[in-house]
Amino acid sequence: MSQDFNDPNIKDPRPSSPVVPVKLGLDDKIQFRCRKGIACFNKCCENINIMLTPYDILRLKNRLGVTSQEFLDKHAVVFEMDGHGIPGIRMKTKPGSAACQFLTPEGCGVYEDRPTACRYYALGATTMRSKDSSKPEDFYFVVKEEHCLGHDEPRTLTVREYRQEQGVEQYDELTREWRDIILKKRSSGPTVGAPSQRSLDLFYLASYDLDNFRVFVASPFFHDVYDIEPAYFQKLLSDEEELLKFASRYLKQVLFGEKTIPEKPDAVEKRIKRREEINAKQREQMQQDMEKEMGSPE
């Protein structure tokens, strides 16, 4: 028997969404202001589920003075973004709590380097590619949670002005190519197929562990395969934002075959030779381990 959920005497059991289902462009206006002293101050930080982008991690690990690997180990949680196991990173919360680990009584402890999701709140942003277009489209929407009183503040401004005020433009710009990889993977579906473990490892390395990705770029293997102009190569080793943009190019080349990074003429031969050397060392180590095990007393 069906129920009429328009009847005010019947409580709708379905969970309500805080997302206002109105698609906004950059010049559409919103009413919102968050300020210190508002009654709900810090409430949004007490129950978080924040996905971190590569640039978020770069800013936060530098803010804390740690390596990218140390940040990931101490301050982040890995999750699977899709059914194929593409790794995503979420902000770790305080022990035994859903609150942000950087929340203090005075507010955000890393405010100047806060993640993209925090900068956007109470806006949401997403990117979609329509069937008739090869170019992804950005659009925005308002998120109204019950605890948030910022929507009652007497201030209106455009989405564009809000993004500028929150300093989100640089974050979006340095994450755009990476988001395009995620969108392309999702829109391709089963046509691309399940990624190999090596592809998943490379995605994690190039997306999140920037310090070790720099080590990889500086390695003899990378030098043997890719033909990069010396001045640009040195810039990659010294400029983290440039390296981050290069990492997305590298992933597009590895995952989707988009050849934007030139390879050396003998790259394939060197790659095969290096793989053979690695396999030979692995076989030799296995043989030594077996001999050691057989020769050890029971």
Coordinates of C-alpha atoms in Angstrom, one line a residue:
M1 CA 0.0 0.0 0.0
S2 CA 1.5 3.3 -1.1
Q3 CA 1.8 6.3 1.2
D4 CA 1.2 9.9 0.3
F5 CA 4.3 11.8 1.5
N6 CA 2.6 15.1 0.7
D7 CA 0.3 14.4 3.7
P8 CA 1.7 16.7 6.5
N9 CA 0.6 14.1 9.1
I10 CA 2.9 11.5 7.6
K11 CA 6.7 11.7 8.2
D12 CA 8.8 11.0 5.1
P13 CA 11.2 8.2 6.1
R14 CA 13.5 9.0 3.2
P15 CA 16.7 10.8 4.1
S16 CA 16.7 14.4 3.1
S17 CA 19.6 15.9 1.2
P18 CA 21.2 19.3 2.1
V19 CA 21.9 19.9 -1.6
V20 CA 19.6 22.6 -3.1
P21 CA 18.8 21.1 -6.5
V22 CA 19.5 24.3 -8.5
K23 CA 22.3 24.4 -11.0
L24 CA 24.3 27.6 -10.6
G25 CA 26.8 29.4 -12.9
L26 CA 29.6 31.8 -12.0
D27 CA 27.4 34.9 -12.2
D28 CA 24.4 33.5 -10.2
K29 CA 24.0 35.0 -6.7
I30 CA 23.9 33.2 -3.4
Q31 CA 23.1 34.4 0.1
F32 CA 25.7 33.3 2.6
R33 CA 28.4 34.4 5.0
C34 CA 30.4 32.5 7.6
R35 CA 32.0 34.6 10.3
K36 CA 33.6 34.2 13.7
G37 CA 31.0 34.8 16.3
I38 CA 28.1 33.3 14.5
A39 CA 26.2 30.7 16.7
C40 CA 27.1 27.8 14.4
F41 CA 30.8 28.6 14.1
N42 CA 32.9 25.4 13.8
K43 CA 29.8 23.1 13.6
C44 CA 30.6 22.1 10.0
C45 CA 34.1 21.0 11.1
E46 CA 32.8 18.7 13.8
N47 CA 31.4 16.1 11.4
I48 CA 33.6 15.9 8.3
N49 CA 34.0 13.6 5.3
I50 CA 36.6 15.6 3.3
M51 CA 38.1 14.2 0.1
L52 CA 41.6 15.7 -0.4
T53 CA 42.9 16.7 -3.9
P54 CA 46.6 16.5 -4.8
Y55 CA 47.0 20.3 -4.3
D56 CA 45.3 20.1 -0.9
I57 CA 47.9 17.6 0.2
L58 CA 50.7 19.7 -1.2
R59 CA 49.6 22.7 0.7
L60 CA 48.9 20.9 4.0
K61 CA 52.1 18.9 4.0
N62 CA 54.1 22.1 3.5
R63 CA 52.1 23.8 6.1
L64 CA 53.0 21.1 8.6
G65 CA 56.6 20.8 7.5
V66 CA 56.4 17.1 6.7
T67 CA 56.9 15.0 3.5
S68 CA 54.0 13.9 1.5
Q69 CA 54.4 10.3 2.7
E70 CA 54.5 11.4 6.3
F71 CA 51.3 13.5 5.8
L72 CA 49.5 10.5 4.2
D73 CA 50.6 8.2 7.0
K74 CA 49.6 10.5 9.8
H75 CA 46.8 12.7 8.6
A76 CA 45.0 10.9 5.8
V77 CA 42.9 7.8 5.1
V78 CA 42.9 5.9 1.8
F79 CA 39.5 4.8 0.2
E80 CA 38.4 3.4 -3.1
M81 CA 36.8 6.0 -5.5
D82 CA 35.3 3.4 -7.7
G83 CA 34.7 -0.3 -8.2
H84 CA 38.1 -0.8 -9.8
G85 CA 39.9 0.4 -6.7
I86 CA 41.2 3.8 -7.9
P87 CA 42.6 5.3 -4.6
G88 CA 41.2 8.4 -3.1
I89 CA 42.4 10.3 0.0
R90 CA 40.2 11.5 2.9
M91 CA 41.2 13.7 5.8
K92 CA 41.7 11.8 9.0
T93 CA 39.5 12.9 11.9
K94 CA 40.3 13.2 15.6
P95 CA 40.5 9.9 17.5
G96 CA 37.1 8.6 18.4
S97 CA 35.4 11.6 16.8
A98 CA 34.1 12.8 13.4
A99 CA 35.7 16.2 14.0
C100 CA 38.5 17.5 11.8
Q101 CA 41.9 16.9 13.3
F102 CA 42.9 20.5 12.7
L103 CA 39.9 22.0 14.5
T104 CA 40.7 24.2 17.5
P105 CA 38.5 26.3 19.8
E106 CA 39.5 29.4 17.9
G107 CA 38.6 27.8 14.5
C108 CA 40.6 26.1 11.8
G109 CA 44.2 25.5 12.7
V110 CA 45.4 25.4 9.1
Y111 CA 43.0 28.1 7.7
E112 CA 45.4 29.7 5.2
D113 CA 46.0 26.2 3.7
R114 CA 42.6 24.6 4.3
P115 CA 41.4 22.1 1.7
T116 CA 39.2 22.9 -1.4
A117 CA 36.1 21.4 0.1
C118 CA 36.4 23.7 3.1
R119 CA 36.9 26.8 0.9
Y120 CA 33.8 26.0 -1.1
Y121 CA 31.4 25.4 1.8
A122 CA 28.5 26.1 1.7
L123 CA 28.8 25.7 -2.0
G124 CA 29.3 22.5 -3.8
A125 CA 31.1 22.2 -7.1
T126 CA 31.1 19.4 -9.7
T127 CA 32.3 18.7 -13.2
M128 CA 30.3 16.9 -15.9
R129 CA 30.8 16.1 -19.6
S130 CA 27.6 16.0 -21.7
K131 CA 27.2 13.4 -24.4
D132 CA 27.4 16.1 -27.1
S133 CA 30.5 17.8 -25.8
S134 CA 34.1 16.7 -25.4
K135 CA 34.8 19.5 -22.9
P136 CA 33.8 19.1 -19.3
E137 CA 31.5 21.7 -17.7
D138 CA 31.8 23.1 -14.2
F139 CA 28.7 24.0 -12.2
Y140 CA 27.8 24.8 -8.6
F141 CA 25.0 24.3 -6.1
V142 CA 24.2 25.4 -2.6
V143 CA 24.5 23.1 0.4
K144 CA 22.1 23.9 3.2
E145 CA 22.7 21.9 6.4
E146 CA 20.4 22.3 9.3
H147 CA 23.1 23.5 11.7
C148 CA 24.4 26.2 9.3
L149 CA 23.1 29.8 10.0
G150 CA 25.3 31.4 7.4
H151 CA 22.4 31.3 4.9
D152 CA 20.5 33.7 7.1
E153 CA 23.2 36.3 7.0
P154 CA 22.1 39.5 5.1
R155 CA 24.8 39.3 2.4
T156 CA 24.5 38.3 -1.3
L157 CA 27.3 37.8 -3.8
T158 CA 27.9 35.9 -7.0
V159 CA 29.4 32.4 -7.1
R160 CA 32.4 34.1 -8.9
E161 CA 32.9 36.6 -6.1
Y162 CA 32.6 33.9 -3.5
R163 CA 35.2 31.7 -5.2
Q164 CA 37.6 34.7 -5.4
E165 CA 36.9 35.6 -1.7
Q166 CA 37.7 32.1 -0.6
G167 CA 40.9 31.8 -2.7
V168 CA 39.5 28.7 -4.4
E169 CA 40.5 29.6 -8.0
Q170 CA 44.2 28.6 -7.6
Y171 CA 43.1 25.3 -6.1
D172 CA 40.7 24.5 -9.0
E173 CA 43.3 25.5 -11.6
L174 CA 46.0 23.2 -10.1
T175 CA 43.6 20.3 -9.8
R176 CA 41.7 20.7 -13.1
E177 CA 43.7 18.2 -15.1
W178 CA 43.6 15.6 -12.3
R179 CA 39.8 16.0 -12.0
D180 CA 39.6 15.4 -15.7
I181 CA 41.4 12.1 -15.3
I182 CA 38.8 11.0 -12.7
L183 CA 36.0 12.2 -14.9
K184 CA 37.4 10.4 -18.0
K185 CA 37.8 7.2 -16.0
R186 CA 34.3 7.3 -14.8
S187 CA 32.7 8.2 -18.1
S188 CA 34.7 5.5 -19.9
G189 CA 33.3 2.8 -17.7
P190 CA 34.1 -0.8 -18.7
T191 CA 35.5 0.3 -22.1
V192 CA 38.9 1.1 -20.4
G193 CA 38.8 -2.0 -18.3
A194 CA 40.1 -2.6 -14.8
P195 CA 43.5 -0.9 -14.2
S196 CA 46.5 -3.1 -13.3
Q197 CA 48.1 -2.9 -9.8
R198 CA 51.0 -1.1 -11.4
S199 CA 48.6 1.6 -12.8
L200 CA 46.9 2.0 -9.4
D201 CA 50.3 2.3 -7.7
L202 CA 51.4 5.0 -10.3
F203 CA 48.1 6.8 -9.8
Y204 CA 48.7 7.0 -6.0
L205 CA 52.3 8.0 -6.4
A206 CA 51.7 10.8 -9.0
S207 CA 48.5 12.1 -7.4
Y208 CA 49.3 12.2 -3.7
D209 CA 52.9 11.3 -2.8
L210 CA 54.6 14.2 -4.6
D211 CA 57.9 14.0 -2.9
N212 CA 58.4 10.4 -3.9
F213 CA 57.1 11.1 -7.4
R214 CA 59.9 13.7 -7.7
V215 CA 62.4 10.9 -6.8
F216 CA 60.8 8.8 -9.5
V217 CA 61.1 11.6 -12.1
A218 CA 64.8 12.0 -11.1
S219 CA 65.5 8.3 -11.5
P220 CA 67.6 6.7 -14.3
F221 CA 64.6 4.7 -15.4
F222 CA 62.6 7.9 -16.1
H223 CA 65.6 9.6 -17.7
D224 CA 66.1 6.6 -20.1
V225 CA 62.5 6.7 -21.3
Y226 CA 61.4 10.3 -21.5
D227 CA 63.0 13.1 -23.5
I228 CA 62.6 16.2 -21.4
E229 CA 64.4 19.5 -22.1
P230 CA 67.0 20.0 -19.3
A231 CA 65.8 23.4 -18.1
Y232 CA 62.2 22.1 -17.8
F233 CA 63.5 19.0 -16.0
Q234 CA 65.3 21.1 -13.4
K235 CA 62.1 23.1 -12.9
L236 CA 60.2 19.9 -12.3
L237 CA 62.7 19.0 -9.5
S238 CA 62.5 22.4 -7.9
D239 CA 58.9 23.7 -8.5
E240 CA 56.2 21.6 -6.7
E241 CA 53.3 23.2 -8.5
E242 CA 55.0 22.6 -11.9
L243 CA 55.6 19.0 -10.8
L244 CA 52.0 18.5 -9.8
K245 CA 50.8 19.7 -13.3
F246 CA 53.3 17.4 -14.9
A247 CA 52.1 14.5 -12.8
S248 CA 48.6 14.8 -14.3
R249 CA 50.2 14.8 -17.8
Y250 CA 52.1 11.7 -16.9
L251 CA 49.0 9.9 -15.7
K252 CA 47.1 10.8 -18.8
Q253 CA 49.9 9.3 -20.9
V254 CA 50.2 6.1 -18.8
L255 CA 46.5 5.5 -18.3
F256 CA 44.9 6.8 -21.6
G257 CA 47.8 6.9 -24.0
E258 CA 47.7 10.7 -24.4
K259 CA 51.3 11.3 -25.8
T260 CA 52.2 14.8 -24.5
I261 CA 55.6 13.8 -23.0
P262 CA 58.1 12.9 -25.7
E263 CA 59.9 9.5 -25.4
K264 CA 63.4 8.8 -26.5
P265 CA 63.8 6.8 -29.7
D266 CA 65.3 3.8 -27.9
A267 CA 62.9 4.0 -24.9
V268 CA 61.1 0.7 -25.6
E269 CA 64.3 -1.2 -25.9
K270 CA 65.7 0.3 -22.7
R271 CA 62.4 -0.4 -20.9
I272 CA 62.5 -4.0 -21.9
K273 CA 66.1 -4.4 -20.9
R274 CA 65.5 -2.8 -17.5
R275 CA 62.5 -5.1 -17.0
E276 CA 64.6 -8.1 -17.9
E277 CA 67.3 -7.0 -15.4
I278 CA 64.7 -6.6 -12.6
N279 CA 63.2 -10.0 -13.4
A280 CA 66.7 -11.6 -13.4
K281 CA 67.5 -10.1 -10.0
Q282 CA 64.1 -11.3 -8.6
R283 CA 64.8 -14.8 -9.9
E284 CA 68.3 -14.8 -8.4
Q285 CA 66.9 -13.6 -5.0
M286 CA 64.2 -16.3 -5.1
Q287 CA 66.9 -18.9 -5.8
Q288 CA 69.0 -17.7 -3.0
D289 CA 66.1 -17.8 -0.6
M290 CA 65.2 -21.3 -1.6
E291 CA 68.7 -22.5 -1.2
K292 CA 69.0 -20.9 2.2
E293 CA 65.7 -22.4 3.3
M294 CA 66.7 -25.9 2.1
G295 CA 70.1 -25.7 3.8
S296 CA 68.7 -24.5 7.2
P297 CA 68.4 -27.1 9.9
E298 CA 64.9 -28.1 11.0

